[in-house]
Coordinates of C-alpha atoms in Angstrom, one line a residue:
I1 CA -0.9 -12.6 -4.6
E2 CA -3.0 -13.4 -7.6
F3 CA -1.5 -10.4 -9.4
L4 CA 2.1 -11.6 -8.5
H5 CA 1.1 -15.0 -10.0
R6 CA -0.1 -13.2 -13.1
V7 CA 3.2 -11.3 -13.4
A8 CA 5.1 -14.5 -13.1
D9 CA 3.1 -16.2 -15.7
T10 CA 3.5 -13.2 -18.0
F11 CA 7.2 -13.3 -17.6
R12 CA 7.4 -17.0 -18.6
D13 CA 5.2 -16.3 -21.5
Y14 CA 7.5 -13.6 -22.7
F15 CA 10.9 -15.0 -21.8
G16 CA 10.4 -18.7 -21.5
A17 CA 10.9 -20.9 -18.5
P18 CA 12.6 -20.5 -16.1
A19 CA 11.9 -16.7 -15.9
D20 CA 14.7 -16.3 -13.4
E21 CA 17.1 -13.5 -12.5
S22 CA 19.2 -14.0 -15.7
A23 CA 16.1 -13.7 -18.0
I24 CA 14.8 -10.6 -16.2
R25 CA 18.4 -9.1 -16.5
D26 CA 18.7 -9.8 -20.1
N27 CA 15.3 -8.4 -21.0
F28 CA 15.1 -5.6 -18.5
S29 CA 13.7 -2.9 -20.9
T30 CA 10.8 -5.3 -21.7
V31 CA 10.2 -6.1 -18.0
Y32 CA 10.2 -2.5 -17.2
Q33 CA 7.6 -1.8 -20.0
L34 CA 5.5 -4.8 -19.0
L35 CA 5.2 -3.4 -15.3
E36 CA 4.5 -0.1 -16.6
D37 CA 1.4 -1.4 -18.5
M38 CA 0.5 -3.9 -15.8
V39 CA 0.5 -1.5 -12.7
D40 CA -0.8 1.9 -12.6
Y41 CA -0.1 3.9 -9.4
G42 CA 0.0 0.7 -7.4
W43 CA -3.2 -0.8 -8.9
P44 CA -3.5 -3.7 -11.5
L45 CA -4.3 -2.4 -14.9
T46 CA -3.6 -4.5 -18.0
T47 CA -2.8 -8.2 -17.1
E48 CA -4.3 -10.1 -20.0
P49 CA -1.4 -11.7 -22.2
N50 CA -3.3 -10.9 -25.5
A51 CA -3.6 -7.3 -24.7
L52 CA 0.0 -7.0 -23.4
K53 CA 1.4 -8.7 -26.6
A54 CA -0.5 -6.2 -28.7
L55 CA 1.0 -3.4 -26.7
I56 CA 4.5 -4.8 -26.2
T57 CA 6.0 -7.3 -28.7
P58 CA 7.6 -10.4 -27.1
P59 CA 11.5 -10.4 -27.4
S60 CA 13.0 -12.2 -30.5
V61 CA 16.5 -13.0 -31.7
M62 CA 16.5 -10.4 -34.4
G63 CA 15.3 -7.8 -31.9
K64 CA 18.2 -8.8 -29.5
L65 CA 20.7 -8.6 -32.3
S66 CA 19.3 -5.2 -33.5
S67 CA 19.6 -3.9 -29.9
M68 CA 23.2 -5.2 -29.5
V69 CA 24.3 -3.5 -32.8
S70 CA 22.4 -0.2 -32.2
G71 CA 22.8 -0.1 -28.3
S72 CA 18.9 0.7 -28.0
S73 CA 16.3 -1.0 -26.1
N74 CA 15.1 -4.4 -27.5
A75 CA 11.5 -3.5 -26.1
V76 CA 9.0 -2.8 -29.0
V77 CA 6.0 -0.9 -27.8
S78 CA 3.1 -0.2 -30.1
D79 CA 2.1 3.3 -30.9
V80 CA -1.6 2.5 -30.8
L81 CA -3.9 0.7 -28.4
P82 CA -5.0 -2.9 -29.1
N83 CA -8.6 -3.4 -30.3
G84 CA -9.7 -5.3 -27.1
T85 CA -8.4 -2.5 -24.8
V86 CA -11.6 -0.2 -25.4
S87 CA -14.1 -3.0 -25.8
N88 CA -16.1 -5.0 -23.2
M89 CA -13.9 -7.9 -23.8
P90 CA -10.2 -6.8 -23.3
W91 CA -8.9 -10.3 -22.9
R92 CA -9.7 -11.2 -26.4
K93 CA -8.0 -9.6 -29.6
A94 CA -10.2 -8.8 -32.6
G95 CA -9.8 -10.5 -36.0
V96 CA -8.8 -13.8 -34.8
R97 CA -9.0 -16.4 -37.6
Y98 CA -8.0 -20.1 -37.8
A99 CA -8.2 -22.6 -40.4
Q100 CA -9.1 -25.4 -37.9
N101 CA -11.1 -24.3 -34.8
E102 CA -10.3 -26.3 -31.6
I103 CA -10.1 -25.9 -27.8
Y104 CA -8.5 -28.1 -25.4
V105 CA -9.5 -28.3 -21.7
D106 CA -7.5 -29.9 -18.8
I107 CA -8.8 -30.4 -15.3
V108 CA -5.8 -30.5 -12.9
E109 CA -6.8 -31.6 -9.2
E110 CA -4.9 -32.1 -6.0
I111 CA -6.3 -34.3 -3.3
D112 CA -5.6 -34.3 0.4
A113 CA -7.3 -37.1 2.2
I114 CA -7.4 -39.1 5.5
V115 CA -8.1 -42.7 5.0
D116 CA -8.9 -45.2 7.7
A117 CA -7.6 -48.7 8.1
S118 CA -10.5 -50.1 5.9
G119 CA -9.6 -47.8 3.0
K120 CA -12.7 -45.4 3.7
V121 CA -12.1 -41.8 3.1
V122 CA -12.6 -40.1 6.5
S123 CA -12.0 -36.5 5.3
S124 CA -10.9 -35.0 2.1
D125 CA -10.1 -31.7 0.4
V126 CA -9.7 -31.3 -3.4
S127 CA -8.3 -28.1 -4.9
G128 CA -8.3 -27.9 -8.9
S129 CA -8.0 -25.7 -11.8
V130 CA -9.5 -25.8 -15.3
Q131 CA -6.6 -25.0 -17.8
A132 CA -7.6 -24.3 -21.4
Q133 CA -6.1 -23.6 -24.7
S134 CA -8.3 -22.0 -27.3
H135 CA -7.7 -21.7 -31.0
L136 CA -11.3 -20.5 -32.1
S137 CA -12.0 -17.9 -34.8
G138 CA -14.2 -14.8 -34.4
V139 CA -15.9 -14.3 -31.1
P140 CA -17.0 -17.7 -29.8
D141 CA -19.5 -18.0 -27.0
L142 CA -19.0 -21.3 -25.1
L143 CA -20.9 -23.1 -22.4
L144 CA -19.2 -25.5 -19.8
T145 CA -21.7 -27.7 -17.6
F146 CA -21.0 -29.8 -14.7
K147 CA -22.4 -33.2 -13.8
N148 CA -22.7 -32.2 -10.0
P149 CA -22.1 -28.5 -9.5
E150 CA -23.3 -28.5 -5.9
V151 CA -20.2 -30.0 -4.6
I152 CA -17.9 -27.2 -6.1
D153 CA -17.0 -24.4 -3.6
D154 CA -14.8 -21.5 -3.2
C155 CA -14.6 -20.7 -7.0
S156 CA -12.4 -18.0 -8.8
F157 CA -12.9 -17.2 -12.4
H158 CA -11.2 -15.7 -15.5
P159 CA -12.6 -12.2 -16.2
C160 CA -14.2 -13.9 -19.4
V161 CA -16.7 -15.8 -17.3
R162 CA -20.1 -14.5 -16.8
Y163 CA -20.5 -14.8 -13.0
G164 CA -24.0 -13.9 -12.9
R165 CA -24.9 -16.9 -15.1
F166 CA -23.0 -19.2 -12.9
E167 CA -24.7 -17.9 -9.8
M168 CA -28.1 -18.4 -11.4
D169 CA -27.6 -21.7 -13.5
Q170 CA -24.5 -23.3 -12.1
V171 CA -22.9 -23.3 -15.6
I172 CA -19.9 -21.5 -17.0
S173 CA -20.7 -19.2 -19.9
F174 CA -17.8 -17.4 -21.4
V175 CA -16.0 -15.9 -24.5
P176 CA -12.5 -17.4 -24.2
P177 CA -9.2 -15.6 -24.7
D178 CA -6.9 -16.6 -27.5
G179 CA -4.3 -19.1 -26.5
D180 CA -3.6 -20.6 -23.1
F181 CA -5.4 -19.4 -20.0
E182 CA -6.8 -20.6 -16.7
L183 CA -10.5 -20.6 -16.8
M184 CA -11.2 -21.2 -13.0
R185 CA -9.9 -22.4 -9.8
Y186 CA -12.2 -24.3 -7.2
R187 CA -12.3 -26.5 -4.2
V188 CA -14.7 -29.5 -3.5
R189 CA -16.3 -29.8 -0.2
N190 CA -15.9 -32.9 2.0
V191 CA -19.0 -34.6 0.8
P192 CA -19.4 -38.4 1.5
N193 CA -19.3 -40.8 -1.3
V194 CA -18.1 -38.2 -3.8
I195 CA -14.4 -38.5 -3.6
S196 CA -12.5 -41.7 -4.1
V197 CA -8.8 -41.9 -3.5
P198 CA -7.1 -42.7 -6.9
V199 CA -4.1 -44.6 -5.1
Y200 CA -4.4 -46.7 -2.0
C201 CA -1.5 -48.5 -0.4
V202 CA -2.2 -51.5 1.8
P203 CA 0.7 -52.1 4.3
Q204 CA 1.9 -55.6 5.1
Y205 CA 3.9 -56.6 8.0
S206 CA 5.8 -59.9 8.6
F207 CA 7.9 -61.0 11.5
V208 CA 10.8 -63.5 11.1
E209 CA 12.4 -65.0 14.1

């Protein structure tokens, strides 16, 4: 299922949203090349956007016009492997340079909770994800810490995260990809006095004769 989500995200990254049937039909040759590089005999192979973009150039207006005139495919495939393919960090391309270095991190959470009549949380379940956008030069080594890591459960990480470090120190040490990526997904256990409902509705009834 995770691989299917990655394929859908890649199509949206290449063709824009929504990556529907029309977009796939219009860019069929690029879709074919992407699936050929993402899957090898039924096994996921290259799923990192930076590596895929180094192998297969995203479609452009000029490329579509050229394909319409010449009748050839609009998929531009590189003749050489990207630098990250043969390194220990295939998610990050080499030689990244920015005049201004910055990274943005968004924490997106969904809360399912049962609240009693007094407003107290009886049971709760939080599922969240850490979304990041990185524009950092070179090979940055970052560290993300949590105020209360004990409540975090059922984690899944981007390949850039050093999982052994998280198991040992409960911190996230990673070298980020360039651009947008999902750093991790997690759930928060039903711990008393930890989760507070952001919105609480108090019903009022009135009877008129």
